[in-house]
Amino acid sequence: MSQQISASLTAILDLERLESNLFRGRSPKSSWPRVFGGQVIAQSLYAACKTVEGRQPHSLHAYFLLPGDPEMPIIYEVDRLRDGRSFTTRRVLAIQKGEAIFAMSASFQVDEPGYDHQMPMPKVPMPEELPDREEMARSILPHMPDAVQAYYQRKRPIEIRPVEIERYRTGGKMEPKFNVWIRALERLPDEPALHQSVLAYASDLMLLDSSLIAHGTTVFDQKIQGASLDHALWFHRPFRADDWLLYAQDSPSTSGARGFSRGLIFDRQGKLVASVAQEGLIRPRPGRA
């Protein structure tokens, strides 16, 4: 899990096209020393989408290679690997100071019919039944650790309503599951690639933290060095990122100072719209364990 920023999502995804396969993105002003990983995923996917016509992305697979510098622009270099009859493949490198900080492959497909099934959405309260940001700040966060208060009070372009927020207060080892409702704060244009890129941005929020629930701690603990290592995202069905989406997260395994987390993303009608998987570093800091 990384830092978040308060600029609009459309501004974050306003990439400058330098050449047909070359784009420049910028980071919003932030006090954080590194670029939020979800921003790089979103900008990379949006750059790839700008080189494909008539097809939507169905999956992406990415690696975080180096921390990004928010004071510098990021160059996105798109490699047009394949344009087939049904599928299109793109590879994207995000570059700063002449070095790749992020690498992603994305696949696109023509719209076609086929078999259809899905897992059911977990039975959780709807977002209207949960405290909004103001109510959380007033009645819930004052009872939470300082780092948790700071995270949830921080301005960001994604609204977050966690279902099991009490776990931060009660502590202790629990089943590694975490449900959170998310949506873009701003109303977005009717452009599927933009909504998919916004969801890519949001998919890096809090996912790594679910790998620590079974161990009774969180990424907010100063004893933990946490960082996303890789990220995969699959788009299953159409959705709007400015409507509420349930991000149902779990963690099947942690080992070797790495946590593995998964997420199923549903719209409020219970339709499974996307799936996520991520492995991240959750290393105890020397001398702080």
PDB file of N, CA, C and O in Angstrom, residues 91-163:
ATOM      1  N   ARG A  91       2.880  -3.887 -24.276  1.00  0.00           N
ATOM      2  CA  ARG A  91       3.808  -3.842 -23.151  1.00  0.00           C
ATOM      3  C   ARG A  91       4.140  -2.380 -22.881  1.00  0.00           C
ATOM      4  O   ARG A  91       4.383  -1.614 -23.821  1.00  0.00           O
ATOM      5  N   VAL A  92       4.151  -1.998 -21.620  1.00  0.00           N
ATOM      6  CA  VAL A  92       4.402  -0.605 -21.247  1.00  0.00           C
ATOM      7  C   VAL A  92       5.540  -0.546 -20.236  1.00  0.00           C
ATOM      8  O   VAL A  92       5.529  -1.287 -19.244  1.00  0.00           O
ATOM      9  N   LEU A  93       6.494   0.327 -20.480  1.00  0.00           N
ATOM     10  CA  LEU A  93       7.538   0.634 -19.513  1.00  0.00           C
ATOM     11  C   LEU A  93       7.332   2.054 -19.011  1.00  0.00           C
ATOM     12  O   LEU A  93       7.147   2.976 -19.822  1.00  0.00           O
ATOM     13  N   ALA A  94       7.334   2.228 -17.694  1.00  0.00           N
ATOM     14  CA  ALA A  94       7.304   3.561 -17.090  1.00  0.00           C
ATOM     15  C   ALA A  94       8.745   3.922 -16.735  1.00  0.00           C
ATOM     16  O   ALA A  94       9.422   3.158 -16.031  1.00  0.00           O
ATOM     17  N   ILE A  95       9.206   5.078 -17.212  1.00  0.00           N
ATOM     18  CA  ILE A  95      10.632   5.419 -17.145  1.00  0.00           C
ATOM     19  C   ILE A  95      10.842   6.764 -16.454  1.00  0.00           C
ATOM     20  O   ILE A  95      10.139   7.738 -16.738  1.00  0.00           O
ATOM     21  N   GLN A  96      11.809   6.806 -15.560  1.00  0.00           N
ATOM     22  CA  GLN A  96      12.302   8.046 -14.957  1.00  0.00           C
ATOM     23  C   GLN A  96      13.824   7.974 -14.889  1.00  0.00           C
ATOM     24  O   GLN A  96      14.394   6.926 -14.571  1.00  0.00           O
ATOM     25  N   LYS A  97      14.468   9.092 -15.203  1.00  0.00           N
ATOM     26  CA  LYS A  97      15.933   9.185 -15.138  1.00  0.00           C
ATOM     27  C   LYS A  97      16.600   8.087 -15.975  1.00  0.00           C
ATOM     28  O   LYS A  97      17.654   7.566 -15.605  1.00  0.00           O
ATOM     29  N   GLY A  98      15.954   7.708 -17.063  1.00  0.00           N
ATOM     30  CA  GLY A  98      16.525   6.705 -17.948  1.00  0.00           C
ATOM     31  C   GLY A  98      16.383   5.272 -17.485  1.00  0.00           C
ATOM     32  O   GLY A  98      16.892   4.363 -18.137  1.00  0.00           O
ATOM     33  N   GLU A  99      15.675   5.051 -16.375  1.00  0.00           N
ATOM     34  CA  GLU A  99      15.518   3.708 -15.839  1.00  0.00           C
ATOM     35  C   GLU A  99      14.043   3.341 -15.767  1.00  0.00           C
ATOM     36  O   GLU A  99      13.187   4.190 -15.472  1.00  0.00           O
ATOM     37  N   ALA A 100      13.742   2.069 -16.017  1.00  0.00           N
ATOM     38  CA  ALA A 100      12.373   1.575 -15.886  1.00  0.00           C
ATOM     39  C   ALA A 100      12.023   1.451 -14.409  1.00  0.00           C
ATOM     40  O   ALA A 100      12.744   0.794 -13.646  1.00  0.00           O
ATOM     41  N   ILE A 101      10.939   2.092 -13.999  1.00  0.00           N
ATOM     42  CA  ILE A 101      10.473   1.976 -12.614  1.00  0.00           C
ATOM     43  C   ILE A 101       9.293   1.022 -12.507  1.00  0.00           C
ATOM     44  O   ILE A 101       8.916   0.607 -11.408  1.00  0.00           O
ATOM     45  N   PHE A 102       8.708   0.626 -13.666  1.00  0.00           N
ATOM     46  CA  PHE A 102       7.496  -0.183 -13.669  1.00  0.00           C
ATOM     47  C   PHE A 102       7.365  -0.820 -15.045  1.00  0.00           C
ATOM     48  O   PHE A 102       7.681  -0.191 -16.066  1.00  0.00           O
ATOM     49  N   ALA A 103       6.934  -2.076 -15.081  1.00  0.00           N
ATOM     50  CA  ALA A 103       6.733  -2.775 -16.352  1.00  0.00           C
ATOM     51  C   ALA A 103       5.386  -3.473 -16.329  1.00  0.00           C
ATOM     52  O   ALA A 103       5.033  -4.113 -15.327  1.00  0.00           O
ATOM     53  N   MET A 104       4.635  -3.349 -17.419  1.00  0.00           N
ATOM     54  CA  MET A 104       3.293  -3.919 -17.472  1.00  0.00           C
ATOM     55  C   MET A 104       3.017  -4.512 -18.841  1.00  0.00           C
ATOM     56  O   MET A 104       3.411  -3.955 -19.866  1.00  0.00           O
ATOM     57  N   SER A 105       2.328  -5.644 -18.862  1.00  0.00           N
ATOM     58  CA  SER A 105       1.762  -6.194 -20.082  1.00  0.00           C
ATOM     59  C   SER A 105       0.248  -6.164 -19.953  1.00  0.00           C
ATOM     60  O   SER A 105      -0.293  -6.480 -18.884  1.00  0.00           O
ATOM     61  N   ALA A 106      -0.436  -5.784 -21.013  1.00  0.00           N
ATOM     62  CA  ALA A 106      -1.892  -5.711 -21.003  1.00  0.00           C
ATOM     63  C   ALA A 106      -2.436  -6.379 -22.254  1.00  0.00           C
ATOM     64  O   ALA A 106      -1.843  -6.269 -23.337  1.00  0.00           O
ATOM     65  N   SER A 107      -3.561  -7.081 -22.104  1.00  0.00           N
ATOM     66  CA  SER A 107      -4.198  -7.765 -23.220  1.00  0.00           C
ATOM     67  C   SER A 107      -5.592  -7.188 -23.444  1.00  0.00           C
ATOM     68  O   SER A 107      -6.319  -6.904 -22.486  1.00  0.00           O
ATOM     69  N   PHE A 108      -5.944  -7.031 -24.712  1.00  0.00           N
ATOM     70  CA  PHE A 108      -7.231  -6.475 -25.121  1.00  0.00           C
ATOM     71  C   PHE A 108      -7.952  -7.505 -25.989  1.00  0.00           C
ATOM     72  O   PHE A 108      -7.322  -8.303 -26.686  1.00  0.00           O
ATOM     73  N   GLN A 109      -9.295  -7.466 -25.963  1.00  0.00           N
ATOM     74  CA  GLN A 109     -10.082  -8.441 -26.703  1.00  0.00           C
ATOM     75  C   GLN A 109     -11.276  -7.775 -27.366  1.00  0.00           C
ATOM     76  O   GLN A 109     -11.853  -6.825 -26.819  1.00  0.00           O
ATOM     77  N   VAL A 110     -11.650  -8.290 -28.521  1.00  0.00           N
ATOM     78  CA  VAL A 110     -12.902  -7.843 -29.133  1.00  0.00           C
ATOM     79  C   VAL A 110     -14.062  -8.312 -28.265  1.00  0.00           C
ATOM     80  O   VAL A 110     -13.951  -9.318 -27.553  1.00  0.00           O
ATOM     81  N   ASP A 111     -15.178  -7.614 -28.308  1.00  0.00           N
ATOM     82  CA  ASP A 111     -16.359  -7.999 -27.537  1.00  0.00           C
ATOM     83  C   ASP A 111     -16.995  -9.224 -28.188  1.00  0.00           C
ATOM     84  O   ASP A 111     -17.316  -9.199 -29.383  1.00  0.00           O
ATOM     85  N   GLU A 112     -17.147 -10.315 -27.434  1.00  0.00           N
ATOM     86  CA  GLU A 112     -17.765 -11.504 -27.990  1.00  0.00           C
ATOM     87  C   GLU A 112     -18.524 -12.270 -26.916  1.00  0.00           C
ATOM     88  O   GLU A 112     -18.172 -12.206 -25.736  1.00  0.00           O
ATOM     89  N   PRO A 113     -19.582 -13.003 -27.306  1.00  0.00           N
ATOM     90  CA  PRO A 113     -20.384 -13.753 -26.327  1.00  0.00           C
ATOM     91  C   PRO A 113     -19.691 -15.033 -25.912  1.00  0.00           C
ATOM     92  O   PRO A 113     -18.762 -15.513 -26.574  1.00  0.00           O
ATOM     93  N   GLY A 114     -20.166 -15.634 -24.794  1.00  0.00           N
ATOM     94  CA  GLY A 114     -19.599 -16.894 -24.327  1.00  0.00           C
ATOM     95  C   GLY A 114     -20.281 -17.346 -23.052  1.00  0.00           C
ATOM     96  O   GLY A 114     -21.306 -16.794 -22.646  1.00  0.00           O
ATOM     97  N   TYR A 115     -19.725 -18.376 -22.411  1.00  0.00           N
ATOM     98  CA  TYR A 115     -20.267 -18.861 -21.142  1.00  0.00           C
ATOM     99  C   TYR A 115     -20.177 -17.758 -20.095  1.00  0.00           C
ATOM    100  O   TYR A 115     -19.345 -16.856 -20.184  1.00  0.00           O
ATOM    101  N   ASP A 116     -21.026 -17.869 -19.073  1.00  0.00           N
ATOM    102  CA  ASP A 116     -21.043 -16.816 -18.048  1.00  0.00           C
ATOM    103  C   ASP A 116     -21.413 -17.403 -16.696  1.00  0.00           C
ATOM    104  O   ASP A 116     -22.458 -18.043 -16.555  1.00  0.00           O
ATOM    105  N   HIS A 117     -20.529 -17.231 -15.700  1.00  0.00           N
ATOM    106  CA  HIS A 117     -20.869 -17.527 -14.311  1.00  0.00           C
ATOM    107  C   HIS A 117     -19.972 -16.662 -13.428  1.00  0.00           C
ATOM    108  O   HIS A 117     -19.007 -16.054 -13.909  1.00  0.00           O
ATOM    109  N   GLN A 118     -20.277 -16.596 -12.132  1.00  0.00           N
ATOM    110  CA  GLN A 118     -19.461 -15.810 -11.207  1.00  0.00           C
ATOM    111  C   GLN A 118     -19.704 -16.275  -9.791  1.00  0.00           C
ATOM    112  O   GLN A 118     -20.705 -16.923  -9.481  1.00  0.00           O
ATOM    113  N   MET A 119     -18.764 -15.924  -8.905  1.00  0.00           N
ATOM    114  CA  MET A 119     -18.943 -16.123  -7.478  1.00  0.00           C
ATOM    115  C   MET A 119     -19.908 -15.070  -6.945  1.00  0.00           C
ATOM    116  O   MET A 119     -19.958 -13.950  -7.459  1.00  0.00           O
ATOM    117  N   PRO A 120     -20.686 -15.398  -5.908  1.00  0.00           N
ATOM    118  CA  PRO A 120     -21.620 -14.407  -5.348  1.00  0.00           C
ATOM    119  C   PRO A 120     -20.891 -13.344  -4.538  1.00  0.00           C
ATOM    120  O   PRO A 120     -19.809 -13.576  -3.996  1.00  0.00           O
ATOM    121  N   MET A 121     -21.490 -12.166  -4.450  1.00  0.00           N
ATOM    122  CA  MET A 121     -20.933 -11.092  -3.639  1.00  0.00           C
ATOM    123  C   MET A 121     -21.109 -11.411  -2.159  1.00  0.00           C
ATOM    124  O   MET A 121     -22.154 -11.927  -1.753  1.00  0.00           O
ATOM    125  N   PRO A 122     -20.118 -11.117  -1.329  1.00  0.00           N
ATOM    126  CA  PRO A 122     -20.276 -11.329   0.119  1.00  0.00           C
ATOM    127  C   PRO A 122     -21.459 -10.521   0.670  1.00  0.00           C
ATOM    128  O   PRO A 122     -21.792  -9.454   0.152  1.00  0.00           O
ATOM    129  N   LYS A 123     -22.061 -11.050   1.700  1.00  0.00           N
ATOM    130  CA  LYS A 123     -23.179 -10.352   2.343  1.00  0.00           C
ATOM    131  C   LYS A 123     -22.616  -9.359   3.348  1.00  0.00           C
ATOM    132  O   LYS A 123     -22.221  -9.720   4.463  1.00  0.00           O
ATOM    133  N   VAL A 124     -22.562  -8.108   2.952  1.00  0.00           N
ATOM    134  CA  VAL A 124     -22.029  -7.039   3.786  1.00  0.00           C
ATOM    135  C   VAL A 124     -22.982  -5.847   3.728  1.00  0.00           C
ATOM    136  O   VAL A 124     -23.820  -5.761   2.826  1.00  0.00           O
ATOM    137  N   PRO A 125     -22.886  -4.911   4.677  1.00  0.00           N
ATOM    138  CA  PRO A 125     -23.723  -3.702   4.609  1.00  0.00           C
ATOM    139  C   PRO A 125     -23.461  -2.923   3.329  1.00  0.00           C
ATOM    140  O   PRO A 125     -22.335  -2.888   2.823  1.00  0.00           O
ATOM    141  N   MET A 126     -24.508  -2.279   2.817  1.00  0.00           N
ATOM    142  CA  MET A 126     -24.357  -1.426   1.649  1.00  0.00           C
ATOM    143  C   MET A 126     -23.656  -0.131   2.063  1.00  0.00           C
ATOM    144  O   MET A 126     -23.627   0.223   3.253  1.00  0.00           O
ATOM    145  N   PRO A 127     -23.090   0.610   1.116  1.00  0.00           N
ATOM    146  CA  PRO A 127     -22.309   1.798   1.492  1.00  0.00           C
ATOM    147  C   PRO A 127     -23.129   2.843   2.255  1.00  0.00           C
ATOM    148  O   PRO A 127     -22.589   3.529   3.127  1.00  0.00           O
ATOM    149  N   GLU A 128     -24.419   2.957   1.939  1.00  0.00           N
ATOM    150  CA  GLU A 128     -25.257   3.945   2.639  1.00  0.00           C
ATOM    151  C   GLU A 128     -25.466   3.589   4.104  1.00  0.00           C
ATOM    152  O   GLU A 128     -25.839   4.441   4.909  1.00  0.00           O
ATOM    153  N   GLU A 129     -25.231   2.329   4.455  1.00  0.00           N
ATOM    154  CA  GLU A 129     -25.381   1.889   5.845  1.00  0.00           C
ATOM    155  C   GLU A 129     -24.106   2.086   6.649  1.00  0.00           C
ATOM    156  O   GLU A 129     -24.099   1.841   7.859  1.00  0.00           O
ATOM    157  N   LEU A 130     -23.047   2.513   5.999  1.00  0.00           N
ATOM    158  CA  LEU A 130     -21.758   2.693   6.666  1.00  0.00           C
ATOM    159  C   LEU A 130     -21.463   4.177   6.871  1.00  0.00           C
ATOM    160  O   LEU A 130     -21.987   5.030   6.152  1.00  0.00           O
ATOM    161  N   PRO A 131     -20.612   4.517   7.840  1.00  0.00           N
ATOM    162  CA  PRO A 131     -20.273   5.927   8.085  1.00  0.00           C
ATOM    163  C   PRO A 131     -19.568   6.545   6.881  1.00  0.00           C
ATOM    164  O   PRO A 131     -18.701   5.909   6.272  1.00  0.00           O
ATOM    165  N   ASP A 132     -19.964   7.789   6.532  1.00  0.00           N
ATOM    166  CA  ASP A 132     -19.228   8.496   5.484  1.00  0.00           C
ATOM    167  C   ASP A 132     -17.972   9.120   6.098  1.00  0.00           C
ATOM    168  O   ASP A 132     -17.678   8.939   7.285  1.00  0.00           O
ATOM    169  N   ARG A 133     -17.222   9.833   5.284  1.00  0.00           N
ATOM    170  CA  ARG A 133     -15.927  10.353   5.736  1.00  0.00           C
ATOM    171  C   ARG A 133     -16.085  11.276   6.945  1.00  0.00           C
ATOM    172  O   ARG A 133     -15.297  11.225   7.885  1.00  0.00           O
ATOM    173  N   GLU A 134     -17.105  12.134   6.917  1.00  0.00           N
ATOM    174  CA  GLU A 134     -17.304  13.081   8.011  1.00  0.00           C
ATOM    175  C   GLU A 134     -17.686  12.351   9.303  1.00  0.00           C
ATOM    176  O   GLU A 134     -17.181  12.671  10.381  1.00  0.00           O
ATOM    177  N   GLU A 135     -18.572  11.364   9.190  1.00  0.00           N
ATOM    178  CA  GLU A 135     -18.975  10.617  10.384  1.00  0.00           C
ATOM    179  C   GLU A 135     -17.823   9.789  10.935  1.00  0.00           C
ATOM    180  O   GLU A 135     -17.644   9.679  12.157  1.00  0.00           O
ATOM    181  N   MET A 136     -17.022   9.215  10.039  1.00  0.00           N
ATOM    182  CA  MET A 136     -15.841   8.478  10.499  1.00  0.00           C
ATOM    183  C   MET A 136     -14.896   9.390  11.265  1.00  0.00           C
ATOM    184  O   MET A 136     -14.384   9.027  12.332  1.00  0.00           O
ATOM    185  N   ALA A 137     -14.665  10.584  10.722  1.00  0.00           N
ATOM    186  CA  ALA A 137     -13.745  11.520  11.367  1.00  0.00           C
ATOM    187  C   ALA A 137     -14.271  11.966  12.730  1.00  0.00           C
ATOM    188  O   ALA A 137     -13.491  12.219  13.655  1.00  0.00           O
ATOM    189  N   ARG A 138     -15.590  12.021  12.850  1.00  0.00           N
ATOM    190  CA  ARG A 138     -16.190  12.527  14.081  1.00  0.00           C
ATOM    191  C   ARG A 138     -16.304  11.463  15.176  1.00  0.00           C
ATOM    192  O   ARG A 138     -16.018  11.743  16.353  1.00  0.00           O
ATOM    193  N   SER A 139     -16.711  10.250  14.806  1.00  0.00           N
ATOM    194  CA  SER A 139     -17.070   9.286  15.843  1.00  0.00           C
ATOM    195  C   SER A 139     -16.240   8.006  15.875  1.00  0.00           C
ATOM    196  O   SER A 139     -16.286   7.275  16.866  1.00  0.00           O
ATOM    197  N   ILE A 140     -15.484   7.717  14.811  1.00  0.00           N
ATOM    198  CA  ILE A 140     -14.753   6.449  14.762  1.00  0.00           C
ATOM    199  C   ILE A 140     -13.246   6.648  14.818  1.00  0.00           C
ATOM    200  O   ILE A 140     -12.551   6.037  15.637  1.00  0.00           O
ATOM    201  N   LEU A 141     -12.708   7.509  13.981  1.00  0.00           N
ATOM    202  CA  LEU A 141     -11.262   7.655  13.883  1.00  0.00           C
ATOM    203  C   LEU A 141     -10.590   8.145  15.160  1.00  0.00           C
ATOM    204  O   LEU A 141      -9.438   7.762  15.434  1.00  0.00           O
ATOM    205  N   PRO A 142     -11.253   8.993  15.971  1.00  0.00           N
ATOM    206  CA  PRO A 142     -10.581   9.414  17.215  1.00  0.00           C
ATOM    207  C   PRO A 142     -10.193   8.263  18.134  1.00  0.00           C
ATOM    208  O   PRO A 142      -9.324   8.418  18.992  1.00  0.00           O
ATOM    209  N   HIS A 143     -10.812   7.090  17.937  1.00  0.00           N
ATOM    210  CA  HIS A 143     -10.502   5.925  18.769  1.00  0.00           C
ATOM    211  C   HIS A 143      -9.497   4.994  18.100  1.00  0.00           C
ATOM    212  O   HIS A 143      -9.224   3.909  18.623  1.00  0.00           O
ATOM    213  N   MET A 144      -8.965   5.407  16.969  1.00  0.00           N
ATOM    214  CA  MET A 144      -8.039   4.581  16.213  1.00  0.00           C
ATOM    215  C   MET A 144      -6.595   5.047  16.421  1.00  0.00           C
ATOM    216  O   MET A 144      -6.356   6.179  16.828  1.00  0.00           O
ATOM    217  N   PRO A 145      -5.617   4.194  16.118  1.00  0.00           N
ATOM    218  CA  PRO A 145      -4.208   4.628  16.171  1.00  0.00           C
ATOM    219  C   PRO A 145      -3.970   5.821  15.254  1.00  0.00           C
ATOM    220  O   PRO A 145      -4.668   6.014  14.250  1.00  0.00           O
ATOM    221  N   ASP A 146      -2.970   6.623  15.590  1.00  0.00           N
ATOM    222  CA  ASP A 146      -2.705   7.859  14.844  1.00  0.00           C
ATOM    223  C   ASP A 146      -2.486   7.609  13.354  1.00  0.00           C
ATOM    224  O   ASP A 146      -2.970   8.363  12.506  1.00  0.00           O
ATOM    225  N   ALA A 147      -1.739   6.564  13.008  1.00  0.00           N
ATOM    226  CA  ALA A 147      -1.446   6.301  11.598  1.00  0.00           C
ATOM    227  C   ALA A 147      -2.713   5.946  10.825  1.00  0.00           C
ATOM    228  O   ALA A 147      -2.866   6.310   9.659  1.00  0.00           O
ATOM    229  N   VAL A 148      -3.628   5.230  11.458  1.00  0.00           N
ATOM    230  CA  VAL A 148      -4.902   4.889  10.818  1.00  0.00           C
ATOM    231  C   VAL A 148      -5.738   6.154  10.627  1.00  0.00           C
ATOM    232  O   VAL A 148      -6.356   6.355   9.573  1.00  0.00           O
ATOM    233  N   GLN A 149      -5.767   7.010  11.643  1.00  0.00           N
ATOM    234  CA  GLN A 149      -6.481   8.287  11.513  1.00  0.00           C
ATOM    235  C   GLN A 149      -5.941   9.091  10.333  1.00  0.00           C
ATOM    236  O   GLN A 149      -6.713   9.607   9.512  1.00  0.00           O
ATOM    237  N   ALA A 150      -4.629   9.184  10.234  1.00  0.00           N
ATOM    238  CA  ALA A 150      -4.019   9.984   9.172  1.00  0.00           C
ATOM    239  C   ALA A 150      -4.366   9.418   7.799  1.00  0.00           C
ATOM    240  O   ALA A 150      -4.645  10.169   6.857  1.00  0.00           O
ATOM    241  N   TYR A 151      -4.369   8.101   7.678  1.00  0.00           N
ATOM    242  CA  TYR A 151      -4.641   7.480   6.376  1.00  0.00           C
ATOM    243  C   TYR A 151      -6.080   7.758   5.922  1.00  0.00           C
ATOM    244  O   TYR A 151      -6.317   8.161   4.782  1.00  0.00           O
ATOM    245  N   TYR A 152      -7.027   7.541   6.803  1.00  0.00           N
ATOM    246  CA  TYR A 152      -8.428   7.670   6.400  1.00  0.00           C
ATOM    247  C   TYR A 152      -8.892   9.123   6.328  1.00  0.00           C
ATOM    248  O   TYR A 152      -9.917   9.415   5.710  1.00  0.00           O
ATOM    249  N   GLN A 153      -8.164  10.043   6.950  1.00  0.00           N
ATOM    250  CA  GLN A 153      -8.522  11.455   6.852  1.00  0.00           C
ATOM    251  C   GLN A 153      -7.848  12.146   5.676  1.00  0.00           C
ATOM    252  O   GLN A 153      -8.212  13.264   5.326  1.00  0.00           O
ATOM    253  N   ARG A 154      -6.893  11.454   5.037  1.00  0.00           N
ATOM    254  CA  ARG A 154      -6.168  12.052   3.931  1.00  0.00           C
ATOM    255  C   ARG A 154      -7.090  12.244   2.729  1.00  0.00           C
ATOM    256  O   ARG A 154      -7.900  11.384   2.394  1.00  0.00           O
ATOM    257  N   LYS A 155      -6.968  13.391   2.081  1.00  0.00           N
ATOM    258  CA  LYS A 155      -7.764  13.644   0.885  1.00  0.00           C
ATOM    259  C   LYS A 155      -7.234  12.795  -0.261  1.00  0.00           C
ATOM    260  O   LYS A 155      -6.043  12.677  -0.473  1.00  0.00           O
ATOM    261  N   ARG A 156      -8.163  12.187  -1.003  1.00  0.00           N
ATOM    262  CA  ARG A 156      -7.807  11.341  -2.142  1.00  0.00           C
ATOM    263  C   ARG A 156      -8.965  11.367  -3.129  1.00  0.00           C
ATOM    264  O   ARG A 156     -10.092  11.699  -2.762  1.00  0.00           O
ATOM    265  N   PRO A 157      -8.728  10.995  -4.383  1.00  0.00           N
ATOM    266  CA  PRO A 157      -9.806  11.050  -5.377  1.00  0.00           C
ATOM    267  C   PRO A 157     -10.754   9.859  -5.326  1.00  0.00           C
ATOM    268  O   PRO A 157     -11.709   9.800  -6.091  1.00  0.00           O
ATOM    269  N   ILE A 158     -10.491   8.909  -4.431  1.00  0.00           N
ATOM    270  CA  ILE A 158     -11.345   7.730  -4.262  1.00  0.00           C
ATOM    271  C   ILE A 158     -11.988   7.789  -2.875  1.00  0.00           C
ATOM    272  O   ILE A 158     -11.289   7.941  -1.875  1.00  0.00           O
ATOM    273  N   GLU A 159     -13.312   7.662  -2.828  1.00  0.00           N
ATOM    274  CA  GLU A 159     -13.998   7.585  -1.539  1.00  0.00           C
ATOM    275  C   GLU A 159     -13.938   6.149  -1.039  1.00  0.00           C
ATOM    276  O   GLU A 159     -14.154   5.198  -1.797  1.00  0.00           O
ATOM    277  N   ILE A 160     -13.669   5.987   0.249  1.00  0.00           N
ATOM    278  CA  ILE A 160     -13.479   4.673   0.855  1.00  0.00           C
ATOM    279  C   ILE A 160     -14.418   4.524   2.050  1.00  0.00           C
ATOM    280  O   ILE A 160     -14.452   5.380   2.923  1.00  0.00           O
ATOM    281  N   ARG A 161     -15.176   3.426   2.075  1.00  0.00           N
ATOM    282  CA  ARG A 161     -16.003   3.109   3.238  1.00  0.00           C
ATOM    283  C   ARG A 161     -15.727   1.665   3.647  1.00  0.00           C
ATOM    284  O   ARG A 161     -16.324   0.722   3.112  1.00  0.00           O
ATOM    285  N   PRO A 162     -14.824   1.441   4.594  1.00  0.00           N
ATOM    286  CA  PRO A 162     -14.482   0.076   5.016  1.00  0.00           C
ATOM    287  C   PRO A 162     -15.594  -0.548   5.852  1.00  0.00           C
ATOM    288  O   PRO A 162     -16.264   0.142   6.632  1.00  0.00           O
ATOM    289  N   VAL A 163     -15.777  -1.846   5.686  1.00  0.00           N
ATOM    290  CA  VAL A 163     -16.795  -2.565   6.452  1.00  0.00           C
ATOM    291  C   VAL A 163     -16.252  -2.955   7.820  1.00  0.00           C
ATOM    292  O   VAL A 163     -16.896  -2.738   8.846  1.00  0.00           O
TER     293      VAL A 163
END
